[in-house]
Amino acid sequence: MDSATKDEMQPSLPPGSSCPGSEWPEQERAEQLARGAALKWASGVFYRPEQLARLGQYRSREVQRTCSLEARIKSVVQSYLDGVKTGVWQLAQAFEAVQGAREALGQAHGLLQGMAETTQTLKPLREQVAQHKQLRVLSQLLPRLWAVPAAVAHTQTLIDGHRLLEAYACLRELEHLQEETWASLEGLELPVFEGLGPLAEALGRAVEAAAGAAGQLAREDPALLVAAVRVAEVDAGYMASLEPAPRDWGQRCLQALQEGLERTHFGTPLLPEPGALAEWLEALRVALPAELAIAEALVAPCCPPHYKVVQLWAHTLHSGLRRFLQQLLEGPGLGAADAFTLLHWALHVYLGPEMMGSLELGPEADVSQLEPLLTLENIEQLEVTFVTQIQVSSWGPGTEKLCHQLWACICRVACLPISSRISALLHPGPLRPFLQANVTQWLQRALDGEVAEWNREQEPGTDSSGFYHSPMPAIVLQILEENIRVTSLVSESLQQRVHGMALSELGIFLRSFSDALIRFSRDHTSGEATAPHYVPYLLATLNHQSALSSSVSGLQPDGAASGALAPVEIALDELQRRICRLVLEALLAELQPLFAALPSRRWLSSPELLDDVCERTARFCQEFRRVRNPAAQLLLAEAERMVVLQYLSALMQGRLVCRGAHERTQVAERLQHDAAQLRELFLGLGLEESVQCAPVLLALRDLLNLSDPMLLGLEVAGLRQKFPDVSEDHISALLDLRGDVSREQRLAALSSLQAGPQPSPSAGRRALFSLVPAPTPALSSCLPSGPCA
């Protein structure tokens, strides 16, 4: 296709017009696509020369198509023009109608302004008409309005006479008249009705007063209570239809019921006096179930079911009691008895079968789901108060006299059998003040009473078995056991607190007991206050320790920690050792002058010296039969060991040196004889042979009786195996006693002491030589590596 053909096919734009693509990019792009499509079509159709002959046909066909399109476009444009013409005509018609309506409204506005001016002239006439209507209504109501003051006075008289239903009926008539008058007079309030407000308030107070005394009225005048409740309920139903309700007598009636009940039982502002709390709680124990029974039997039938009178009574009493107890705890501190009584009452009595848990009360009286009377903080506060009070409370007036009055009774009860003793403690009697006194002072009092008897001219008392006996251990245990036993009735936590306090006080008591023994011994030995029966009273205290030690486990409540008694047991063991030491010191004071003559030439030739020792020991130890086992066996064993230790100490002092074999034989024989004599002595006193220490003398006899000094090393090694605590100083002292050991033989014997096999440990072996002082030997007789070098 040539360029001329292409130019003919392209449409021409009218002169002066711009390209539409400059304003409509989409139109330009569409034209370009159309031109491209046309060129593509033309190139395809006229590609071959033989088809150019048909160009005229194609041109005429396109002209026809163009003409058809132009005709259709003209038809569409013509239809649009016709529609626009019709719309313009309709707008002209509407404009004319609006102009007409505007003129009509202007005319109507003028007419209305004229009518408003005319209406203002009729306003006085309308006021006259309203006044005429009010006067007509007043003329009709005038007889009834004149009777209003008399009706108000009559209603007040009915209220004063407790005729509440009639008073309420009169009040309602007056209020109905007031409403009718108010509606008829279009809201005009008349002064004649000013007394209705105070009258209604007076009737409301009368209803509240009757509801507040519901318990009393249910017994004395149930009709008045029923009338008050009916008035409150009827008025509540009537007032529910009014918006807003000016009064709520139903709610006020319920509130009055609660307030009256609380005022009856908890209305007094004065708290119970110290010591009077138990009586007050006992009165409540009787009064509260009785109040609930009255509510169920008498008050509930007088009230509608939705009041739930029994539940209301129970919850009100519970809440009032809870608030009162909170006030009580916030006030002055309670004493031990009051704290204990309140804990026991609140935790056990209140919800128990005697009170709120009674089977006679219905399920509505159940208060177990409400807040507890005492919070956990209150319980802890009361427990701490109780423990503190019974532990450290001060002496009050007359307490000293009370102590003297109770002391004889305590002593008598302590001597009773266990069953009788428990009975005396459980029942009210002369011991009850004793149980309420504080622990510290009573333990100190018991100790003071015991110490006061130590300087008496009489020997300690004995029981039916002949053992020394005093009521002091039983008193101490009774004091502690009673407090622990009583607190178990309250709660486990209080029992644990008191148990801990009791063990602490017992530990303090044992330390005070030990200190008192030390002062007693010091005063006796120094001569300031010589006790006529010093040793018997020491032995009696050993029986006290045994009694306490055997019974202290009874203080342990169920569930307590297993190691809680450990400090007390340690203190008891220490007390036992101290008593034994004091007794042995007394025995030592008698025997030391006798052992001062051992060993000597006289001792070799005569047994008189040891006979004196045995005689005095036997006489001293005869008192041990007054001591109960196992303390008596322990005391005998310690006494026997002390005698042997004194014997060994005398041998180690170097007072005797054998001059020859004959004297060594005499010493060996004397040792054998003395060992046998001591063995027989303590066997006769009741000490088992297996625990005696006298066999050590036989071992020393073998060492001294050895004829060949060259074999001393073997004997020394054997002695070390039997008695591991023997030292070089002891061996040297024994070799000095032989008198025939040269320096080389001594060194050889001491070397065997170190070179020999170490003795096997024995758990039951008691210290012996380590308690025997030995003189320090000369340096020439010591080993270079020995402790004496």
CSV table of C-alpha atoms in Angstrom, one decimal, residues 228-649:
chain,number,residue,atom,x,y,z
A,228,ALA,CA,-46.2,-3.5,111.4
A,229,VAL,CA,-44.9,-6.0,108.9
A,230,ARG,CA,-48.2,-5.8,106.9
A,231,VAL,CA,-48.0,-2.0,106.8
A,232,ALA,CA,-44.4,-2.2,105.5
A,233,GLU,CA,-45.3,-4.7,102.9
A,234,VAL,CA,-48.5,-3.0,101.7
A,235,ASP,CA,-46.7,0.3,101.5
A,236,ALA,CA,-43.7,-1.2,99.6
A,237,GLY,CA,-46.1,-2.6,97.0
A,238,TYR,CA,-47.9,0.7,96.7
A,239,MET,CA,-44.7,2.8,96.5
A,240,ALA,CA,-43.2,0.5,93.9
A,241,SER,CA,-45.6,2.0,91.3
A,242,LEU,CA,-44.4,5.5,92.1
A,243,GLU,CA,-41.4,7.2,90.4
A,244,PRO,CA,-39.4,8.0,92.4
A,245,ALA,CA,-40.5,6.1,95.5
A,246,PRO,CA,-40.4,8.6,98.4
A,247,ARG,CA,-40.1,5.9,101.1
A,248,ASP,CA,-39.1,2.3,101.5
A,249,TRP,CA,-40.7,1.0,104.6
A,250,GLY,CA,-40.0,-2.7,103.7
A,251,GLN,CA,-36.3,-2.2,103.7
A,252,ARG,CA,-36.4,-0.1,106.8
A,253,CYS,CA,-38.4,-2.8,108.5
A,254,LEU,CA,-35.7,-5.4,107.7
A,255,GLN,CA,-33.0,-3.1,108.8
A,256,ALA,CA,-34.9,-2.4,112.1
A,257,LEU,CA,-35.2,-6.2,112.7
A,258,GLN,CA,-31.4,-6.5,112.4
A,259,GLU,CA,-30.6,-3.4,114.4
A,260,GLY,CA,-33.0,-4.4,117.2
A,261,LEU,CA,-31.5,-7.9,117.4
A,262,GLU,CA,-27.9,-6.6,117.6
A,263,ARG,CA,-29.0,-3.9,120.1
A,264,THR,CA,-30.5,-6.6,122.4
A,265,HIS,CA,-27.3,-8.7,122.6
A,266,PHE,CA,-24.4,-6.4,121.6
A,267,GLY,CA,-25.8,-3.0,122.2
A,268,THR,CA,-23.8,-2.3,125.4
A,269,PRO,CA,-20.8,-0.1,124.7
A,270,LEU,CA,-19.0,-1.5,127.7
A,271,LEU,CA,-16.7,-4.5,127.1
A,272,PRO,CA,-16.6,-7.3,129.7
A,273,GLU,CA,-14.4,-6.7,132.6
A,274,PRO,CA,-11.2,-8.8,132.9
A,275,GLY,CA,-12.1,-12.3,134.1
A,276,ALA,CA,-15.8,-11.7,133.2
A,277,LEU,CA,-15.5,-12.8,129.6
A,278,ALA,CA,-16.2,-16.4,130.4
A,279,GLU,CA,-19.6,-15.5,132.1
A,280,TRP,CA,-20.5,-13.3,129.1
A,281,LEU,CA,-19.7,-16.0,126.6
A,282,GLU,CA,-21.6,-18.6,128.6
A,283,ALA,CA,-24.6,-16.2,128.6
A,284,LEU,CA,-24.4,-16.0,124.9
A,285,ARG,CA,-24.1,-19.8,124.6
A,286,VAL,CA,-27.6,-20.0,126.2
A,287,ALA,CA,-29.1,-16.8,124.7
A,288,LEU,CA,-28.3,-17.2,121.0
A,289,PRO,CA,-29.8,-20.7,120.4
A,290,ALA,CA,-32.8,-19.5,122.4
A,291,GLU,CA,-33.1,-16.4,120.2
A,292,LEU,CA,-33.0,-18.6,117.1
A,293,ALA,CA,-35.6,-20.9,118.5
A,294,ILE,CA,-37.9,-17.9,119.2
A,295,ALA,CA,-37.3,-16.6,115.7
A,296,GLU,CA,-38.3,-19.9,114.2
A,297,ALA,CA,-41.3,-20.6,116.4
A,298,LEU,CA,-42.7,-17.1,116.9
A,299,VAL,CA,-41.2,-14.4,114.7
A,300,ALA,CA,-41.2,-16.4,111.4
A,301,PRO,CA,-45.0,-17.0,111.3
A,302,CYS,CA,-45.5,-13.2,111.7
A,303,CYS,CA,-43.4,-12.3,108.7
A,304,PRO,CA,-43.8,-13.1,104.9
A,305,PRO,CA,-41.6,-16.0,103.7
A,306,HIS,CA,-39.3,-13.9,101.6
A,307,TYR,CA,-38.0,-12.3,104.9
A,308,LYS,CA,-36.3,-15.7,105.7
A,309,VAL,CA,-36.5,-14.8,109.4
A,310,VAL,CA,-34.3,-17.6,110.8
A,311,GLN,CA,-31.5,-17.0,108.3
A,312,LEU,CA,-31.8,-13.3,108.9
A,313,TRP,CA,-31.6,-13.9,112.7
A,314,ALA,CA,-28.6,-16.2,112.4
A,315,HIS,CA,-26.6,-14.0,110.1
A,316,THR,CA,-27.4,-10.9,112.1
A,317,LEU,CA,-26.4,-12.5,115.3
A,318,HIS,CA,-23.2,-13.8,113.7
A,319,SER,CA,-22.3,-10.4,112.2
A,320,GLY,CA,-23.0,-8.6,115.5
A,321,LEU,CA,-21.0,-11.0,117.5
A,322,ARG,CA,-18.1,-10.9,115.0
A,323,ARG,CA,-18.0,-7.0,115.2
A,324,PHE,CA,-18.2,-7.1,119.0
A,325,LEU,CA,-15.3,-9.6,119.2
A,326,GLN,CA,-13.2,-7.4,116.9
A,327,GLN,CA,-13.8,-4.5,119.2
A,328,LEU,CA,-12.9,-6.6,122.2
A,329,LEU,CA,-9.6,-7.6,120.5
A,330,GLU,CA,-8.8,-4.0,119.6
A,331,GLY,CA,-9.4,-2.9,123.2
A,332,PRO,CA,-7.1,-3.5,126.3
A,333,GLY,CA,-5.1,-6.6,126.2
A,334,LEU,CA,-6.8,-9.8,127.5
A,335,GLY,CA,-5.5,-12.0,130.2
A,336,ALA,CA,-4.5,-15.6,129.7
A,337,ALA,CA,-7.8,-17.0,131.0
A,338,ASP,CA,-9.9,-14.7,128.8
A,339,ALA,CA,-7.7,-15.4,125.7
A,340,PHE,CA,-8.0,-19.1,126.2
A,341,THR,CA,-11.7,-19.0,126.9
A,342,LEU,CA,-12.4,-16.9,123.8
A,343,LEU,CA,-10.3,-19.2,121.6
A,344,HIS,CA,-12.0,-22.3,122.9
A,345,TRP,CA,-15.5,-20.7,122.7
A,346,ALA,CA,-15.0,-19.4,119.1
A,347,LEU,CA,-13.4,-22.5,117.7
A,348,HIS,CA,-15.3,-25.2,119.4
A,349,VAL,CA,-18.4,-24.1,121.3
A,350,TYR,CA,-19.9,-21.6,118.9
A,351,LEU,CA,-20.2,-24.0,115.9
A,352,GLY,CA,-20.7,-27.0,118.2
A,353,PRO,CA,-23.8,-28.9,118.9
A,354,GLU,CA,-24.6,-26.7,121.9
A,355,MET,CA,-25.0,-23.6,119.8
A,356,MET,CA,-25.1,-22.9,116.1
A,357,GLY,CA,-24.5,-26.6,115.1
A,358,SER,CA,-27.5,-27.8,117.1
A,359,LEU,CA,-29.6,-30.4,115.4
A,360,GLU,CA,-32.7,-28.6,116.6
A,361,LEU,CA,-32.0,-25.6,114.4
A,362,GLY,CA,-33.0,-25.8,110.8
A,363,PRO,CA,-30.6,-25.5,107.8
A,364,GLU,CA,-31.5,-21.8,107.5
A,365,ALA,CA,-29.5,-21.2,110.8
A,366,ASP,CA,-26.3,-22.5,109.3
A,367,VAL,CA,-23.5,-19.9,109.6
A,368,SER,CA,-20.6,-22.2,108.7
A,369,GLN,CA,-20.3,-20.6,105.3
A,370,LEU,CA,-20.1,-17.1,106.7
A,371,GLU,CA,-16.9,-15.3,107.7
A,372,PRO,CA,-15.4,-16.9,110.8
A,373,LEU,CA,-15.8,-15.2,114.1
A,374,LEU,CA,-12.0,-14.9,114.5
A,375,THR,CA,-9.7,-14.3,111.5
A,376,LEU,CA,-6.3,-16.1,111.3
A,377,GLU,CA,-4.7,-12.9,112.6
A,378,ASN,CA,-7.1,-12.8,115.6
A,379,ILE,CA,-6.3,-16.5,116.4
A,380,GLU,CA,-2.6,-15.9,116.2
A,381,GLN,CA,-2.9,-12.7,118.4
A,382,LEU,CA,-4.9,-14.6,121.0
A,383,GLU,CA,-2.5,-17.6,121.0
A,384,VAL,CA,0.5,-15.3,121.4
A,385,THR,CA,-1.3,-13.4,124.2
A,386,PHE,CA,-2.1,-16.6,126.0
A,387,VAL,CA,1.4,-18.0,125.8
A,388,THR,CA,2.9,-14.7,126.8
A,389,GLN,CA,0.5,-14.3,129.8
A,390,ILE,CA,1.0,-17.7,131.2
A,391,GLN,CA,4.7,-17.4,130.8
A,392,VAL,CA,5.6,-14.0,132.2
A,393,SER,CA,2.6,-12.5,133.9
A,394,SER,CA,3.4,-10.5,137.0
A,395,TRP,CA,2.4,-11.2,140.6
A,396,GLY,CA,-0.8,-9.6,141.5
A,397,PRO,CA,-2.1,-8.5,144.9
A,398,GLY,CA,-2.6,-11.5,147.1
A,399,THR,CA,-0.7,-13.9,144.8
A,400,GLU,CA,2.0,-14.5,147.5
A,401,LYS,CA,-0.7,-15.5,150.0
A,402,LEU,CA,-2.4,-17.7,147.3
A,403,CYS,CA,0.9,-19.5,146.7
A,404,HIS,CA,1.3,-20.4,150.4
A,405,GLN,CA,-2.4,-21.6,150.5
A,406,LEU,CA,-1.9,-23.7,147.4
A,407,TRP,CA,1.5,-25.2,148.2
A,408,ALA,CA,0.3,-27.7,150.7
A,409,CYS,CA,-2.5,-28.8,148.4
A,410,ILE,CA,-0.1,-29.1,145.5
A,411,CYS,CA,2.2,-31.3,147.6
A,412,ARG,CA,-0.7,-33.5,148.6
A,413,VAL,CA,-1.9,-33.9,145.0
A,414,ALA,CA,1.6,-34.7,143.8
A,415,CYS,CA,1.7,-37.6,146.2
A,416,LEU,CA,-1.5,-39.1,144.9
A,417,PRO,CA,-1.7,-41.9,142.4
A,418,ILE,CA,-1.8,-40.9,138.8
A,419,SER,CA,-5.6,-41.5,138.3
A,420,SER,CA,-6.4,-39.5,141.5
A,421,ARG,CA,-4.0,-36.7,140.5
A,422,ILE,CA,-5.6,-36.4,137.0
A,423,SER,CA,-9.1,-36.3,138.6
A,424,ALA,CA,-8.0,-33.5,140.9
A,425,LEU,CA,-6.7,-31.5,138.0
A,426,LEU,CA,-9.8,-32.0,135.8
A,427,HIS,CA,-12.4,-30.9,138.3
A,428,PRO,CA,-12.7,-27.4,139.8
A,429,GLY,CA,-11.1,-27.2,143.2
A,430,PRO,CA,-8.2,-25.6,145.0
A,431,LEU,CA,-5.8,-26.3,142.1
A,432,ARG,CA,-7.8,-24.2,139.6
A,433,PRO,CA,-6.0,-20.9,140.5
A,434,PHE,CA,-2.8,-22.8,140.2
A,435,LEU,CA,-3.6,-23.8,136.7
A,436,GLN,CA,-4.4,-20.2,135.8
A,437,ALA,CA,-1.2,-18.8,137.2
A,438,ASN,CA,1.8,-18.2,135.0
A,439,VAL,CA,4.3,-21.0,134.4
A,440,THR,CA,7.5,-19.1,135.1
A,441,GLN,CA,6.5,-18.0,138.6
A,442,TRP,CA,5.1,-21.4,139.6
A,443,LEU,CA,8.2,-23.2,138.4
A,444,GLN,CA,10.3,-20.8,140.3
A,445,ARG,CA,8.0,-21.2,143.3
A,446,ALA,CA,8.4,-25.0,143.1
A,447,LEU,CA,12.2,-24.6,143.0
A,448,ASP,CA,12.3,-22.2,145.9
A,449,GLY,CA,10.2,-24.5,147.9
A,450,GLU,CA,12.5,-27.4,147.2
A,451,VAL,CA,15.7,-25.4,147.9
A,452,ALA,CA,14.2,-24.2,151.2
A,453,GLU,CA,14.1,-27.8,152.4
A,454,TRP,CA,17.8,-28.6,151.7
A,455,ASN,CA,18.9,-27.0,155.0
A,456,ARG,CA,16.3,-28.7,157.2
A,457,GLU,CA,17.3,-30.7,160.2
A,458,GLN,CA,15.3,-33.7,158.9
A,459,GLU,CA,16.4,-36.0,156.1
A,460,PRO,CA,14.5,-35.9,152.8
A,461,GLY,CA,11.2,-37.7,152.8
A,462,THR,CA,10.9,-41.1,151.2
A,463,ASP,CA,8.2,-42.9,149.3
A,464,SER,CA,6.6,-46.3,150.1
A,465,SER,CA,9.7,-48.0,148.5
A,466,GLY,CA,12.2,-46.2,150.7
A,467,PHE,CA,13.6,-44.0,147.9
A,468,TYR,CA,14.1,-40.3,148.5
A,469,HIS,CA,11.1,-38.4,147.3
A,470,SER,CA,9.8,-34.9,146.9
A,471,PRO,CA,6.7,-33.5,145.2
A,472,MET,CA,8.7,-31.0,143.2
A,473,PRO,CA,9.1,-33.1,139.9
A,474,ALA,CA,5.4,-34.0,139.9
A,475,ILE,CA,4.5,-30.3,140.5
A,476,VAL,CA,6.8,-29.2,137.6
A,477,LEU,CA,5.3,-31.8,135.3
A,478,GLN,CA,1.8,-31.0,136.4
A,479,ILE,CA,2.3,-27.3,135.6
A,480,LEU,CA,3.5,-28.0,132.1
A,481,GLU,CA,1.3,-31.0,131.3
A,482,GLU,CA,-1.8,-29.1,132.4
A,483,ASN,CA,-1.1,-26.2,130.2
A,484,ILE,CA,-0.4,-28.4,127.2
A,485,ARG,CA,-3.4,-30.6,127.9
A,486,VAL,CA,-5.8,-27.7,128.2
A,487,THR,CA,-4.6,-26.1,125.0
A,488,SER,CA,-5.2,-29.3,123.1
A,489,LEU,CA,-8.9,-28.5,123.6
A,490,VAL,CA,-8.5,-25.3,121.5
A,491,SER,CA,-6.3,-25.9,118.5
A,492,GLU,CA,-3.2,-27.8,117.4
A,493,SER,CA,-1.3,-24.5,116.7
A,494,LEU,CA,-2.0,-23.2,120.3
A,495,GLN,CA,-0.9,-26.6,121.7
A,496,GLN,CA,2.4,-26.4,119.7
A,497,ARG,CA,3.0,-22.9,120.9
A,498,VAL,CA,2.4,-23.8,124.5
A,499,HIS,CA,4.5,-27.0,124.1
A,500,GLY,CA,7.4,-25.0,122.8
A,501,MET,CA,7.0,-22.5,125.7
A,502,ALA,CA,6.8,-25.4,128.2
A,503,LEU,CA,10.0,-27.0,126.9
A,504,SER,CA,11.7,-23.6,127.0
A,505,GLU,CA,10.5,-23.0,130.6
A,506,LEU,CA,11.6,-26.5,131.6
A,507,GLY,CA,15.1,-25.8,130.2
A,508,ILE,CA,15.3,-22.5,132.1
A,509,PHE,CA,14.0,-24.4,135.2
A,510,LEU,CA,16.7,-27.0,134.9
A,511,ARG,CA,19.4,-24.4,134.6
A,512,SER,CA,18.1,-22.6,137.6
A,513,PHE,CA,18.0,-26.0,139.4
A,514,SER,CA,21.6,-26.6,138.5
A,515,ASP,CA,22.6,-23.1,139.7
A,516,ALA,CA,20.8,-23.6,143.0
A,517,LEU,CA,22.8,-26.9,143.5
A,518,ILE,CA,26.0,-25.1,142.9
A,519,ARG,CA,25.2,-22.4,145.4
A,520,PHE,CA,24.0,-25.0,147.9
A,521,SER,CA,27.3,-26.9,147.5
A,522,ARG,CA,29.4,-23.8,147.7
A,523,ASP,CA,27.7,-22.5,150.8
A,524,HIS,CA,28.1,-26.0,152.5
A,525,THR,CA,31.7,-26.5,151.6
A,526,SER,CA,32.7,-22.9,152.6
A,527,GLY,CA,30.9,-23.2,155.9
A,528,GLU,CA,28.5,-20.3,155.3
A,529,ALA,CA,25.4,-22.5,155.6
A,530,THR,CA,26.4,-26.0,156.5
A,531,ALA,CA,23.6,-28.4,155.6
A,532,PRO,CA,22.9,-31.1,158.3
A,533,HIS,CA,22.0,-33.6,155.5
A,534,TYR,CA,24.0,-32.4,152.6
A,535,VAL,CA,24.6,-35.7,150.7
A,536,PRO,CA,21.0,-37.1,151.3
A,537,TYR,CA,19.5,-34.0,149.7
A,538,LEU,CA,22.0,-34.3,146.8
A,539,LEU,CA,20.8,-37.9,146.3
A,540,ALA,CA,17.2,-36.7,146.5
A,541,THR,CA,17.9,-34.3,143.7
A,542,LEU,CA,19.3,-37.2,141.7
A,543,ASN,CA,15.9,-38.9,142.1
A,544,HIS,CA,14.2,-35.7,141.0
A,545,GLN,CA,16.3,-35.7,137.9
A,546,SER,CA,15.5,-39.3,137.2
A,547,ALA,CA,11.8,-38.6,137.7
A,548,LEU,CA,11.9,-35.6,135.3
A,549,SER,CA,13.9,-37.5,132.7
A,550,SER,CA,11.6,-40.5,132.7
A,551,SER,CA,8.4,-38.4,132.5
A,552,VAL,CA,9.5,-35.6,130.2
A,553,SER,CA,8.4,-37.6,127.1
A,554,GLY,CA,4.9,-37.2,128.4
A,555,LEU,CA,5.0,-33.6,127.5
A,556,GLN,CA,5.4,-34.5,123.8
A,557,PRO,CA,2.0,-34.1,122.1
A,558,ASP,CA,1.0,-36.2,119.1
A,559,GLY,CA,2.5,-34.9,115.9
A,560,ALA,CA,5.3,-32.8,117.5
A,561,ALA,CA,8.8,-32.9,116.0
A,562,SER,CA,10.9,-35.8,117.2
A,563,GLY,CA,13.8,-33.5,118.1
A,564,ALA,CA,11.9,-31.0,120.2
A,565,LEU,CA,12.9,-32.7,123.4
A,566,ALA,CA,16.6,-32.8,122.6
A,567,PRO,CA,17.6,-29.5,124.4
A,568,VAL,CA,15.7,-30.6,127.5
A,569,GLU,CA,17.3,-34.1,127.5
A,570,ILE,CA,20.7,-32.5,127.1
A,571,ALA,CA,20.0,-30.2,130.1
A,572,LEU,CA,18.8,-33.2,132.1
A,573,ASP,CA,22.0,-35.1,131.4
A,574,GLU,CA,24.0,-32.1,132.3
A,575,LEU,CA,22.1,-31.8,135.6
A,576,GLN,CA,22.7,-35.5,136.3
A,577,ARG,CA,26.4,-35.2,135.8
A,578,ARG,CA,26.5,-32.1,138.0
A,579,ILE,CA,24.7,-33.9,140.8
A,580,CYS,CA,27.0,-36.9,140.5
A,581,ARG,CA,30.0,-34.7,140.6
A,582,LEU,CA,28.9,-32.9,143.8
A,583,VAL,CA,28.2,-36.3,145.4
A,584,LEU,CA,31.6,-37.6,144.4
A,585,GLU,CA,33.3,-34.4,145.6
A,586,ALA,CA,31.7,-35.1,149.0
A,587,LEU,CA,33.0,-38.7,149.0
A,588,LEU,CA,36.4,-37.4,147.9
A,589,ALA,CA,36.6,-35.0,150.7
A,590,GLU,CA,36.3,-37.9,153.2
A,591,LEU,CA,38.8,-40.2,151.4
A,592,GLN,CA,41.6,-37.8,150.5
A,593,PRO,CA,43.1,-37.8,154.0
A,594,LEU,CA,43.2,-41.6,153.9
A,595,PHE,CA,44.8,-41.8,150.5
A,596,ALA,CA,47.5,-39.3,151.6
A,597,ALA,CA,49.2,-42.2,153.5
A,598,LEU,CA,49.3,-44.5,150.4
A,599,PRO,CA,51.6,-46.0,149.5
A,600,SER,CA,53.9,-46.4,152.5
A,601,ARG,CA,55.7,-49.0,154.5
A,602,ARG,CA,52.8,-49.2,156.9
A,603,TRP,CA,50.5,-49.8,153.9
A,604,LEU,CA,52.8,-52.7,152.8
A,605,SER,CA,52.6,-54.4,156.2
A,606,SER,CA,49.0,-53.8,157.2
A,607,PRO,CA,45.7,-53.6,155.4
A,608,GLU,CA,44.3,-51.0,157.9
A,609,LEU,CA,44.6,-48.1,155.6
A,610,LEU,CA,42.5,-49.6,152.8
A,611,ASP,CA,40.1,-51.0,155.4
A,612,ASP,CA,39.4,-47.4,156.5
A,613,VAL,CA,38.9,-46.4,152.9
A,614,CYS,CA,36.5,-49.3,152.4
A,615,GLU,CA,34.7,-48.6,155.6
A,616,ARG,CA,34.1,-45.0,154.8
A,617,THR,CA,33.2,-45.7,151.2
A,618,ALA,CA,30.7,-48.4,152.3
A,619,ARG,CA,29.2,-46.1,154.9
A,620,PHE,CA,28.9,-43.2,152.3
A,621,CYS,CA,27.5,-45.4,149.5
A,622,GLN,CA,24.9,-47.0,151.8
A,623,GLU,CA,22.9,-43.9,151.1
A,624,PHE,CA,22.8,-44.8,147.4
A,625,ARG,CA,20.2,-47.4,148.2
A,626,ARG,CA,17.8,-44.4,148.5
A,627,VAL,CA,18.4,-43.6,144.8
A,628,ARG,CA,16.5,-45.2,142.0
A,629,ASN,CA,18.1,-47.2,139.2
A,630,PRO,CA,19.7,-46.6,136.8
A,631,ALA,CA,21.0,-43.5,138.6
A,632,ALA,CA,22.1,-45.6,141.6
A,633,GLN,CA,24.2,-47.9,139.4
A,634,LEU,CA,25.7,-44.9,137.6
A,635,LEU,CA,26.6,-43.3,141.0
A,636,LEU,CA,28.1,-46.5,142.3
A,637,ALA,CA,30.2,-46.9,139.1
A,638,GLU,CA,31.4,-43.4,139.3
A,639,ALA,CA,32.2,-43.8,143.0
A,640,GLU,CA,34.2,-47.0,142.4
A,641,ARG,CA,36.1,-45.3,139.6
A,642,MET,CA,36.8,-42.3,141.8
A,643,VAL,CA,38.3,-44.6,144.5
A,644,VAL,CA,40.4,-46.4,141.9
A,645,LEU,CA,41.6,-43.1,140.5
A,646,GLN,CA,42.6,-41.9,143.9
A,647,TYR,CA,44.4,-45.1,144.5
A,648,LEU,CA,46.3,-44.8,141.2
A,649,SER,CA,47.0,-41.1,141.9
